[in-house]
Tab-separated table of N, CA and C in Angstrom:
chain	number	residue	atom	x	y	z
A	184	MET	N	-21.840	31.654	57.975
A	184	MET	CA	-22.882	31.581	58.951
A	184	MET	C	-22.416	32.549	59.893
A	185	ASN	N	-23.209	33.833	59.869
A	185	ASN	CA	-23.294	35.162	60.794
A	185	ASN	C	-23.394	34.955	62.091
A	186	GLY	N	-22.666	35.538	62.731
A	186	GLY	CA	-22.466	35.576	64.541
A	186	GLY	C	-20.703	35.245	64.819
A	187	ASP	N	-20.942	34.819	66.279
A	187	ASP	CA	-19.772	34.359	66.311
A	187	ASP	C	-19.683	32.850	66.475
A	188	PRO	N	-18.333	32.501	65.773
A	188	PRO	CA	-17.976	31.116	65.038
A	188	PRO	C	-17.618	30.777	66.817
A	189	ARG	N	-17.424	31.084	67.656
A	189	ARG	CA	-17.445	30.585	69.063
A	189	ARG	C	-18.737	29.627	69.247
A	190	LEU	N	-19.786	30.418	68.971
A	190	LEU	CA	-21.090	30.260	69.636
A	190	LEU	C	-21.315	28.878	68.570
A	191	TYR	N	-21.250	28.620	67.261
A	191	TYR	CA	-21.444	27.502	66.809
A	191	TYR	C	-20.446	26.569	67.107
A	192	ASP	N	-19.736	26.625	67.660
A	192	ASP	CA	-18.707	25.614	67.834
A	192	ASP	C	-19.056	24.913	69.416
A	193	LEU	N	-19.518	25.906	70.035
A	193	LEU	CA	-20.112	25.526	71.406
A	193	LEU	C	-21.471	24.948	71.258
A	194	LEU	N	-22.152	25.502	70.483
A	194	LEU	CA	-23.467	24.448	70.084
A	194	LEU	C	-23.271	22.881	69.746
A	195	ASN	N	-22.226	23.283	68.779
A	195	ASN	CA	-21.858	21.748	68.138
A	195	ASN	C	-21.088	20.751	69.585
A	196	GLN	N	-20.481	21.442	70.147
A	196	GLN	CA	-19.671	20.348	71.227
A	196	GLN	C	-20.937	19.960	72.345
A	197	LEU	N	-21.808	20.770	72.358
A	197	LEU	CA	-23.148	20.585	73.425
A	197	LEU	C	-24.297	19.590	72.913
A	198	ASP	N	-23.998	19.377	71.595
A	198	ASP	CA	-24.960	18.510	70.427
A	198	ASP	C	-26.290	19.091	70.590
A	199	ILE	N	-26.298	20.587	70.664
A	199	ILE	CA	-27.494	21.373	70.111
A	199	ILE	C	-27.607	21.582	69.051
A	200	SER	N	-28.876	21.272	68.528
A	200	SER	CA	-28.965	21.117	66.497
A	200	SER	C	-29.762	22.428	66.910
A	201	PHE	N	-29.698	23.271	65.654
A	201	PHE	CA	-30.317	24.741	65.502
A	201	PHE	C	-30.728	24.798	63.770
A	202	GLU	N	-31.657	25.437	63.771
A	202	GLU	CA	-32.265	25.851	62.699
A	202	GLU	C	-31.553	27.663	62.283
A	203	TYR	N	-30.947	27.304	61.306
A	203	TYR	CA	-30.348	28.532	60.885
A	203	TYR	C	-30.944	29.500	59.840
A	204	ILE	N	-31.386	31.190	60.149
A	204	ILE	CA	-32.404	31.872	59.364
A	204	ILE	C	-31.599	33.026	59.268
A	205	GLU	N	-30.227	33.419	57.990
A	205	GLU	CA	-29.980	34.328	57.924
A	205	GLU	C	-31.002	35.437	56.846
A	206	HIS	N	-31.039	36.461	57.562
A	206	HIS	CA	-31.803	37.604	57.079
A	206	HIS	C	-31.320	39.130	57.226
A	207	PRO	N	-32.058	40.039	56.492
A	207	PRO	CA	-31.209	41.513	56.729
A	207	PRO	C	-31.026	41.650	58.275
A	208	GLU	N	-30.527	43.155	58.412
A	208	GLU	CA	-30.818	43.261	59.970
A	208	GLU	C	-32.027	43.509	60.473
A	209	ALA	N	-32.128	43.021	61.879
A	209	ALA	CA	-33.439	43.015	62.464
A	209	ALA	C	-33.053	43.560	63.855
A	210	PRO	N	-32.842	44.890	64.189
A	210	PRO	CA	-32.926	44.869	65.365
A	210	PRO	C	-34.045	45.336	66.286
A	211	THR	N	-35.383	45.049	65.788
A	211	THR	CA	-36.370	44.941	66.355
A	211	THR	C	-37.462	44.169	66.378
A	212	ILE	N	-38.002	43.587	67.310
A	212	ILE	CA	-38.864	42.679	66.653
A	212	ILE	C	-39.728	42.693	65.467
A	213	ALA	N	-40.560	44.243	65.814
A	213	ALA	CA	-41.310	44.653	64.332
A	213	ALA	C	-40.443	44.069	63.106
A	214	ILE	N	-38.976	44.636	63.023
A	214	ILE	CA	-38.429	44.128	61.619
A	214	ILE	C	-38.160	42.632	61.725
A	215	ALA	N	-38.024	41.951	62.661
A	215	ALA	CA	-37.560	40.385	62.604
A	215	ALA	C	-38.605	39.801	62.214
A	216	LYS	N	-39.962	40.032	62.587
A	216	LYS	CA	-41.192	38.898	62.532
A	216	LYS	C	-41.238	39.257	61.128
A	217	GLN	N	-40.781	39.714	60.224
A	217	GLN	CA	-41.459	39.436	58.685
A	217	GLN	C	-40.404	38.627	58.203
A	218	TYR	N	-39.176	38.240	59.076
A	218	TYR	CA	-38.270	37.197	58.561
A	218	TYR	C	-38.517	35.625	59.183
A	219	TRP	N	-39.069	35.844	60.183
A	219	TRP	CA	-39.907	34.566	60.923
A	219	TRP	C	-40.862	33.736	60.381
A	220	ALA	N	-41.648	34.467	59.508
A	220	ALA	CA	-42.972	33.815	58.650
A	220	ALA	C	-42.601	32.403	58.079
A	221	GLY	N	-43.559	31.684	58.859
A	221	GLY	CA	-43.280	30.030	58.083
A	221	GLY	C	-42.502	29.203	59.425
A	222	HIS	N	-41.585	29.893	60.210
A	222	HIS	CA	-41.096	29.031	60.977
A	222	HIS	C	-41.434	28.544	62.607
A	223	ASP	N	-41.750	27.375	62.949
A	223	ASP	CA	-42.319	26.894	63.741
A	223	ASP	C	-41.688	26.820	65.029
A	224	ALA	N	-41.467	28.467	65.604
A	224	ALA	CA	-40.754	28.381	67.175
A	224	ALA	C	-41.192	29.430	67.689
A	225	ARG	N	-41.169	29.747	68.977
A	225	ARG	CA	-41.883	31.251	69.772
A	225	ARG	C	-40.497	32.070	69.638
A	226	HIS	N	-40.541	33.201	69.260
A	226	HIS	CA	-39.602	34.088	68.910
A	226	HIS	C	-39.644	34.856	70.193
A	227	CYS	N	-38.411	35.271	70.540
A	227	CYS	CA	-38.409	35.909	71.990
A	227	CYS	C	-37.988	37.074	71.844
A	228	LYS	N	-37.963	38.146	72.462
A	228	LYS	CA	-38.068	39.160	73.108
A	228	LYS	C	-36.625	39.351	74.003
A	229	ASN	N	-35.818	39.977	73.955
A	229	ASN	CA	-34.382	40.015	75.235
A	229	ASN	C	-33.877	41.281	75.511
A	230	LEU	N	-34.219	41.596	76.992
A	230	LEU	CA	-33.911	42.952	77.492
A	230	LEU	C	-32.920	42.550	78.510
A	231	PHE	N	-31.923	43.419	78.445
A	231	PHE	CA	-30.978	43.631	79.427
A	231	PHE	C	-30.706	44.784	79.847
A	232	PHE	N	-31.036	44.716	81.517
A	232	PHE	CA	-31.483	45.686	82.347
A	232	PHE	C	-29.944	45.669	83.290
A	233	ARG	N	-30.054	46.841	84.467
A	233	ARG	CA	-28.948	47.007	85.462
A	233	ARG	C	-29.853	47.490	86.147
A	234	ASN	N	-29.384	47.171	87.663
A	234	ASN	CA	-29.961	47.972	89.085
A	234	ASN	C	-29.797	49.323	88.942
A	235	HIS	N	-30.322	49.745	89.979
A	235	HIS	CA	-30.099	50.990	90.264
A	235	HIS	C	-28.499	51.618	90.529
A	236	LYS	N	-27.556	50.516	90.953
A	236	LYS	CA	-26.582	50.745	91.588
A	236	LYS	C	-25.537	50.688	90.231
A	237	GLY	N	-26.171	50.117	89.310
A	237	GLY	CA	-25.135	49.486	88.372
A	237	GLY	C	-24.159	48.584	88.295
A	238	ASN	N	-24.457	47.643	89.371
A	238	ASN	CA	-23.456	46.710	89.972
A	238	ASN	C	-23.951	45.395	89.604
A	239	GLN	N	-25.423	45.190	89.255
A	239	GLN	CA	-25.827	43.874	88.494
A	239	GLN	C	-26.439	43.751	87.383
A	240	HIS	N	-26.757	42.855	86.578
A	240	HIS	CA	-27.143	42.736	85.201
A	240	HIS	C	-28.035	41.542	85.200
A	241	TYR	N	-29.433	42.191	84.141
A	241	TYR	CA	-30.372	41.058	84.197
A	241	TYR	C	-30.668	40.763	82.391
A	242	LEU	N	-30.610	39.858	82.473
A	242	LEU	CA	-31.255	39.386	80.868
A	242	LEU	C	-32.426	38.749	81.133
A	243	VAL	N	-33.693	39.331	80.217
A	243	VAL	CA	-34.801	38.889	80.782
A	243	VAL	C	-35.466	38.313	79.449
A	244	LEU	N	-35.610	37.293	78.868
A	244	LEU	CA	-36.440	36.598	78.072
A	244	LEU	C	-38.002	36.557	77.935
A	245	LEU	N	-38.432	37.259	76.938
A	245	LEU	CA	-39.740	37.115	76.963
A	245	LEU	C	-40.353	36.708	75.839
A	246	ASP	N	-41.554	36.337	75.378
A	246	ASP	CA	-42.284	36.223	74.152
A	246	ASP	C	-42.129	37.152	73.509
A	247	CYS	N	-41.981	37.005	72.320
A	247	CYS	CA	-41.975	38.308	71.563
A	247	CYS	C	-43.176	38.937	71.585
A	248	ASP	N	-44.521	38.584	71.447
A	248	ASP	CA	-45.813	39.366	71.757
A	248	ASP	C	-46.201	39.972	72.828
A	249	ALA	N	-45.724	39.313	74.098
A	249	ALA	CA	-45.388	40.004	75.482
A	249	ALA	C	-45.399	41.599	75.557
A	250	ASP	N	-45.936	42.239	75.955
A	250	ASP	CA	-46.106	43.463	76.632
A	250	ASP	C	-45.109	43.520	77.475
A	251	MET	N	-44.213	44.776	77.581
A	251	MET	CA	-42.957	44.559	78.512
A	251	MET	C	-43.568	46.151	79.024
A	252	ASP	N	-43.781	45.376	80.402
A	252	ASP	CA	-43.774	46.533	81.469
A	252	ASP	C	-43.037	46.382	82.507
A	253	ILE	N	-41.695	47.545	82.572
A	253	ILE	CA	-40.812	47.617	83.293
A	253	ILE	C	-41.049	47.585	84.540
A	254	HIS	N	-42.124	48.231	85.230
A	254	HIS	CA	-42.591	48.543	86.549
A	254	HIS	C	-42.929	46.984	86.859
A	255	ALA	N	-43.640	46.164	85.940
A	255	ALA	CA	-43.969	44.681	86.292
A	255	ALA	C	-42.660	43.724	86.419
A	256	ILE	N	-41.812	43.810	85.691
A	256	ILE	CA	-40.797	43.500	85.492
A	256	ILE	C	-40.066	43.358	86.900
A	257	GLU	N	-39.737	44.720	87.605
A	257	GLU	CA	-38.971	45.056	88.837
A	257	GLU	C	-39.750	44.666	89.661
A	258	HIS	N	-41.131	44.648	89.723
A	258	HIS	CA	-41.964	43.745	90.949
A	258	HIS	C	-41.699	42.419	90.858
A	259	GLN	N	-41.733	41.413	89.881
A	259	GLN	CA	-41.472	40.205	89.792
A	259	GLN	C	-39.879	39.757	90.146
A	260	LEU	N	-39.270	40.808	89.592
A	260	LEU	CA	-37.595	40.293	89.894
A	260	LEU	C	-37.093	40.606	91.467
A	261	HIS	N	-38.018	41.774	92.046
A	261	HIS	CA	-37.233	42.092	93.190
A	261	HIS	C	-36.174	42.516	93.514
A	262	GLN	N	-35.638	43.242	92.298
A	262	GLN	CA	-34.016	43.811	92.457
A	262	GLN	C	-33.997	45.242	92.260
A	263	GLY	N	-35.181	45.701	92.553
A	263	GLY	CA	-35.281	47.129	92.945
A	263	GLY	C	-35.630	47.845	91.667
A	264	LYS	N	-35.256	49.232	91.314
A	264	LYS	CA	-35.156	49.835	90.284
A	264	LYS	C	-34.624	49.406	89.068
A	265	LEU	N	-35.134	48.809	87.830
A	265	LEU	CA	-34.192	48.687	87.034
A	265	LEU	C	-34.068	49.969	85.883
A	266	SER	N	-32.951	49.595	84.743
A	266	SER	CA	-33.026	50.734	83.449
A	266	SER	C	-32.309	49.931	82.746
A	267	PHE	N	-32.940	50.236	81.161
A	267	PHE	CA	-32.151	49.264	80.466
A	267	PHE	C	-30.423	49.680	80.342
A	268	ALA	N	-29.504	48.541	80.352
A	268	ALA	CA	-28.032	49.175	80.339
A	268	ALA	C	-27.897	49.702	79.215
A	269	SER	N	-26.681	50.574	79.216
A	269	SER	CA	-25.905	51.118	77.869
A	269	SER	C	-25.484	49.778	77.235
A	270	PRO	N	-25.354	50.513	75.751
A	270	PRO	CA	-24.471	49.916	74.779
A	270	PRO	C	-23.082	49.509	75.293
A	271	GLU	N	-22.529	50.183	76.366
A	271	GLU	CA	-21.265	49.847	76.490
A	271	GLU	C	-21.337	48.696	77.513
A	272	ARG	N	-21.861	48.273	78.626
A	272	ARG	CA	-22.742	47.424	78.937
A	272	ARG	C	-23.171	45.892	78.283
A	273	LEU	N	-23.559	46.018	77.645
A	273	LEU	CA	-24.425	45.345	76.682
A	273	LEU	C	-22.937	44.676	75.854
A	274	MET	N	-21.897	45.168	75.504
A	274	MET	CA	-20.862	44.970	75.034
A	274	MET	C	-19.927	44.243	75.959
A	275	ARG	N	-19.959	45.297	77.309
A	275	ARG	CA	-18.979	44.499	78.322
A	275	ARG	C	-19.080	43.109	78.499
A	276	TYR	N	-20.829	42.682	78.797
A	276	TYR	CA	-21.343	41.562	79.425
A	276	TYR	C	-21.995	40.526	78.685
A	277	LEU	N	-22.269	40.949	77.504
A	277	LEU	CA	-22.884	40.063	76.389
A	277	LEU	C	-22.047	40.428	75.010
A	278	GLY	N	-20.981	41.128	74.806
A	278	GLY	CA	-20.556	40.898	73.520
A	278	GLY	C	-21.351	41.622	72.692
A	279	VAL	N	-22.609	42.066	72.640
A	279	VAL	CA	-23.481	42.675	71.438
A	279	VAL	C	-23.619	43.828	71.495
A	280	LEU	N	-24.072	44.116	70.297
A	280	LEU	CA	-24.459	45.546	70.292
A	280	LEU	C	-25.927	45.764	70.454
A	281	PRO	N	-26.494	46.997	70.850
A	281	PRO	CA	-28.178	46.958	70.995
A	281	PRO	C	-28.809	46.518	69.820
A	282	GLY	N	-29.931	45.994	69.543
A	282	GLY	CA	-30.676	45.301	68.847
A	282	GLY	C	-29.966	43.723	68.386
A	283	SER	N	-29.071	43.383	68.958
A	283	SER	CA	-28.531	42.024	68.846
A	283	SER	C	-28.732	41.316	70.263
A	284	VAL	N	-29.436	41.870	71.345
A	284	VAL	CA	-29.524	41.378	72.900
A	284	VAL	C	-29.904	39.567	72.413
A	285	THR	N	-29.390	38.944	73.232
A	285	THR	CA	-29.619	37.004	72.989
A	285	THR	C	-28.896	36.672	74.184
A	286	PRO	N	-30.114	35.514	74.637
A	286	PRO	CA	-28.912	34.793	75.410
A	286	PRO	C	-27.793	34.067	74.882
A	287	PHE	N	-27.608	33.883	74.091
A	287	PHE	CA	-26.334	33.508	73.184
A	287	PHE	C	-25.013	34.350	73.867
A	288	GLY	N	-25.371	35.727	74.168
A	288	GLY	CA	-24.393	36.187	73.959
A	288	GLY	C	-23.388	35.884	75.762
A	289	LEU	N	-24.214	35.148	76.394
A	289	LEU	CA	-23.463	34.715	77.722
A	289	LEU	C	-22.144	33.627	77.564
A	290	ILE	N	-21.722	33.226	76.356
A	290	ILE	CA	-20.714	32.853	75.891
A	290	ILE	C	-19.442	33.979	76.272
A	291	ASN	N	-19.966	35.236	76.648
A	291	ASN	CA	-19.169	36.633	76.539
A	291	ASN	C	-19.047	36.896	78.061
A	292	ASP	N	-19.700	36.533	78.858
A	292	ASP	CA	-20.168	36.608	80.104
A	292	ASP	C	-19.279	35.755	81.188
A	293	THR	N	-18.067	35.474	80.862
A	293	THR	CA	-16.861	34.430	81.787
A	293	THR	C	-16.923	34.546	83.211
A	294	ASP	N	-17.538	35.991	83.997
A	294	ASP	CA	-17.730	35.524	85.242
A	294	ASP	C	-18.954	35.490	85.624
A	295	HIS	N	-19.769	35.251	84.812
A	295	HIS	CA	-21.029	34.599	85.108
A	295	HIS	C	-21.883	35.534	85.851
A	296	HIS	N	-21.736	36.890	85.653
A	296	HIS	CA	-22.231	38.076	86.476
A	296	HIS	C	-23.793	38.541	86.169
A	297	VAL	N	-24.107	38.064	84.964
A	297	VAL	CA	-25.444	38.202	84.302
A	297	VAL	C	-26.329	37.079	84.690
A	298	ILE	N	-27.480	37.317	85.354
A	298	ILE	CA	-28.712	36.676	85.799
A	298	ILE	C	-29.825	37.117	84.884
A	299	VAL	N	-30.178	35.516	84.731
A	299	VAL	CA	-31.602	35.512	83.345
A	299	VAL	C	-32.733	35.170	84.048
A	300	PHE	N	-33.580	35.725	83.628
A	300	PHE	CA	-35.112	35.574	84.251
A	300	PHE	C	-35.645	35.108	82.928
A	301	ILE	N	-36.573	34.028	82.705
A	301	ILE	CA	-37.337	33.463	81.525
A	301	ILE	C	-38.501	33.665	81.900
A	302	ASP	N	-39.520	34.375	80.647
A	302	ASP	CA	-40.963	34.173	81.203
A	302	ASP	C	-41.454	32.784	80.905
A	303	LYS	N	-42.205	32.589	82.141
A	303	LYS	CA	-43.101	31.013	82.434
A	303	LYS	C	-43.764	30.726	81.065
A	304	ASN	N	-44.200	31.606	80.220
A	304	ASN	CA	-45.118	31.391	79.018
A	304	ASN	C	-44.521	30.368	78.148
A	305	LEU	N	-42.939	30.894	78.284
A	305	LEU	CA	-42.066	29.980	77.224
A	305	LEU	C	-41.930	28.841	77.629
A	306	GLN	N	-41.959	28.234	78.834
A	306	GLN	CA	-41.966	26.772	79.403
A	306	GLN	C	-42.791	25.863	78.190
A	307	HIS	N	-43.890	26.547	77.598
A	307	HIS	CA	-44.901	25.470	76.967
A	307	HIS	C	-44.407	25.534	75.490
A	308	ALA	N	-43.240	26.672	75.104
A	308	ALA	CA	-43.021	26.196	73.440
A	308	ALA	C	-41.894	25.349	73.247
A	309	GLU	N	-41.862	24.703	72.408
A	309	GLU	CA	-41.168	23.605	71.791
A	309	GLU	C	-40.055	24.263	71.357
A	310	ARG	N	-39.939	24.775	70.774
A	310	ARG	CA	-38.547	25.501	70.248
A	310	ARG	C	-38.528	27.241	70.329
A	311	VAL	N	-37.530	27.846	70.618
A	311	VAL	CA	-37.408	29.318	70.704
A	311	VAL	C	-36.533	29.684	69.913
A	312	SER	N	-36.684	31.057	69.265
A	312	SER	CA	-35.407	31.735	68.451
A	312	SER	C	-34.574	32.898	69.028
A	313	PHE	N	-33.517	33.075	68.886
A	313	PHE	CA	-32.680	34.492	69.315
A	313	PHE	C	-31.649	34.481	68.383
A	314	HIS	N	-31.507	35.670	68.168
A	314	HIS	CA	-29.942	36.193	67.379
A	314	HIS	C	-28.828	35.401	67.781
A	315	PRO	N	-27.951	34.969	66.945
A	315	PRO	CA	-26.614	34.565	67.349
A	315	PRO	C	-25.336	35.691	67.470
A	316	CYS	N	-26.105	36.471	68.124
A	316	CYS	CA	-24.969	37.732	68.663
A	316	CYS	C	-24.693	38.516	67.746
A	317	VAL	N	-25.665	38.335	66.471
A	317	VAL	CA	-25.794	39.576	65.546
A	317	VAL	C	-27.019	39.600	65.080
A	318	ASN	N	-27.369	40.911	64.492
A	318	ASN	CA	-29.251	40.940	64.117
A	318	ASN	C	-29.205	40.571	62.888
A	319	THR	N	-28.449	40.145	61.989
A	319	THR	CA	-28.251	39.205	60.799
A	319	THR	C	-28.799	38.141	60.480
A	320	ALA	N	-29.051	37.294	61.625
A	320	ALA	CA	-29.523	36.045	61.533
A	320	ALA	C	-30.499	35.593	62.660
A	321	SER	N	-31.345	34.435	62.724
A	321	SER	CA	-31.632	34.028	64.075
A	321	SER	C	-31.394	32.519	63.858
A	322	LEU	N	-31.355	31.853	65.181
A	322	LEU	CA	-31.220	30.641	65.461
A	322	LEU	C	-32.404	30.423	65.934
A	323	ILE	N	-33.047	28.952	65.830
A	323	ILE	CA	-34.473	28.394	66.676
A	323	ILE	C	-33.477	27.293	67.194
A	324	VAL	N	-33.879	27.259	68.303
A	324	VAL	CA	-33.215	25.548	69.333
A	324	VAL	C	-34.298	25.231	69.921
A	325	LYS	N	-34.310	24.219	70.233
A	325	LYS	CA	-35.270	23.357	71.351
A	325	LYS	C	-35.164	24.082	72.636
A	326	ARG	N	-36.460	24.449	73.456
A	326	ARG	CA	-36.417	25.071	74.754
A	326	ARG	C	-35.382	24.354	75.370
A	327	GLU	N	-35.662	23.119	75.644
A	327	GLU	CA	-34.401	22.628	76.759
A	327	GLU	C	-33.554	22.735	76.225
A	328	ASP	N	-32.972	22.734	75.139
A	328	ASP	CA	-31.391	23.189	74.519
A	328	ASP	C	-30.899	24.389	75.073
A	329	LEU	N	-31.705	25.477	75.324
A	329	LEU	CA	-31.585	26.614	75.428
A	329	LEU	C	-31.005	26.808	77.001
A	330	ILE	N	-32.225	26.052	77.834
A	330	ILE	CA	-31.891	25.697	79.440
A	330	ILE	C	-30.432	25.053	79.206
A	331	ARG	N	-30.332	24.217	78.670
A	331	ARG	CA	-28.677	23.335	78.936
A	331	ARG	C	-27.600	24.281	78.299
A	332	PHE	N	-27.877	25.261	77.159
A	332	PHE	CA	-27.027	26.065	76.954
A	332	PHE	C	-26.361	27.065	78.445
A	333	ILE	N	-27.575	27.721	78.918
A	333	ILE	CA	-27.349	28.857	79.935
A	333	ILE	C	-26.840	27.878	81.184
A	334	ASP	N	-27.364	26.946	81.470
A	334	ASP	CA	-26.524	25.794	82.407
A	334	ASP	C	-25.110	25.627	82.341
A	335	HIS	N	-24.992	25.332	81.132
A	335	HIS	CA	-23.281	25.136	80.744
A	335	HIS	C	-22.684	26.624	81.166
A	336	GLN	N	-23.180	27.904	80.775
A	336	GLN	CA	-22.533	29.106	80.807
A	336	GLN	C	-22.472	29.378	82.190
A	337	GLN	N	-23.131	28.351	83.230
A	337	GLN	CA	-23.115	28.814	84.318
A	337	GLN	C	-23.709	30.013	85.265
A	338	ASN	N	-24.628	30.467	84.118
A	338	ASN	CA	-25.428	31.746	84.869
A	338	ASN	C	-26.607	31.468	85.475
A	339	THR	N	-26.825	32.364	86.671
A	339	THR	CA	-27.913	31.865	87.297
A	339	THR	C	-29.151	32.128	86.429
A	340	TRP	N	-30.436	31.604	86.575
A	340	TRP	CA	-31.416	31.435	85.795
A	340	TRP	C	-32.665	31.068	86.527
A	341	GLN	N	-33.997	31.854	86.386
A	341	GLN	CA	-34.861	31.146	86.805
A	341	GLN	C	-36.288	31.635	86.014
A	342	TRP	N	-37.371	30.868	86.282
A	342	TRP	CA	-38.273	31.330	85.281
A	342	TRP	C	-39.376	32.290	86.136
A	343	ILE	N	-39.896	33.085	85.361
A	343	ILE	CA	-40.864	34.222	86.252
A	343	ILE	C	-42.105	34.269	85.223
A	344	GLU	N	-42.768	34.551	86.156
A	344	GLU	CA	-44.567	34.979	85.699
A	344	GLU	C	-44.590	36.288	85.607
A	345	LEU	N	-44.428	36.799	84.479
A	345	LEU	CA	-44.863	38.608	83.886
A	345	LEU	C	-45.800	39.382	83.835
A	346	TYR	N	-47.034	38.490	83.177
A	346	TYR	CA	-48.126	38.929	82.956
A	346	TYR	C	-49.021	37.563	83.319
């Protein structure tokens, strides 16, 4: 399986079942959508931001069909001006390259630095999908298992209404 073997070991330890979909490189939602056809899950867009000081980082999980308005996200998060984090910050905090942003990258955030915000619209999804730290595969998990994974990683998280 593509991705970090530690992730699969942890999912098994947490008794989190998943559906694995291997596919060619899919660094954008537009590309990835063609490989998700026929899979019953809400596919997610994952955005990694930093605050204006660069001392705090945020992972925002959205429905893949949601429009991303950075000003609306700034307003909802109450964290000041945000910008996309650099590839170096992505690697440092989530251990992923651009185009592979995923909540599963929290396995690399051993200091629990990243704060996670999840689109409230995903509360209604039974299953959600994300890359397994590389963009050549997707994992589908139950929404409650995603929350259990984030809780296990001990990152702060909350539901937010973005639109």
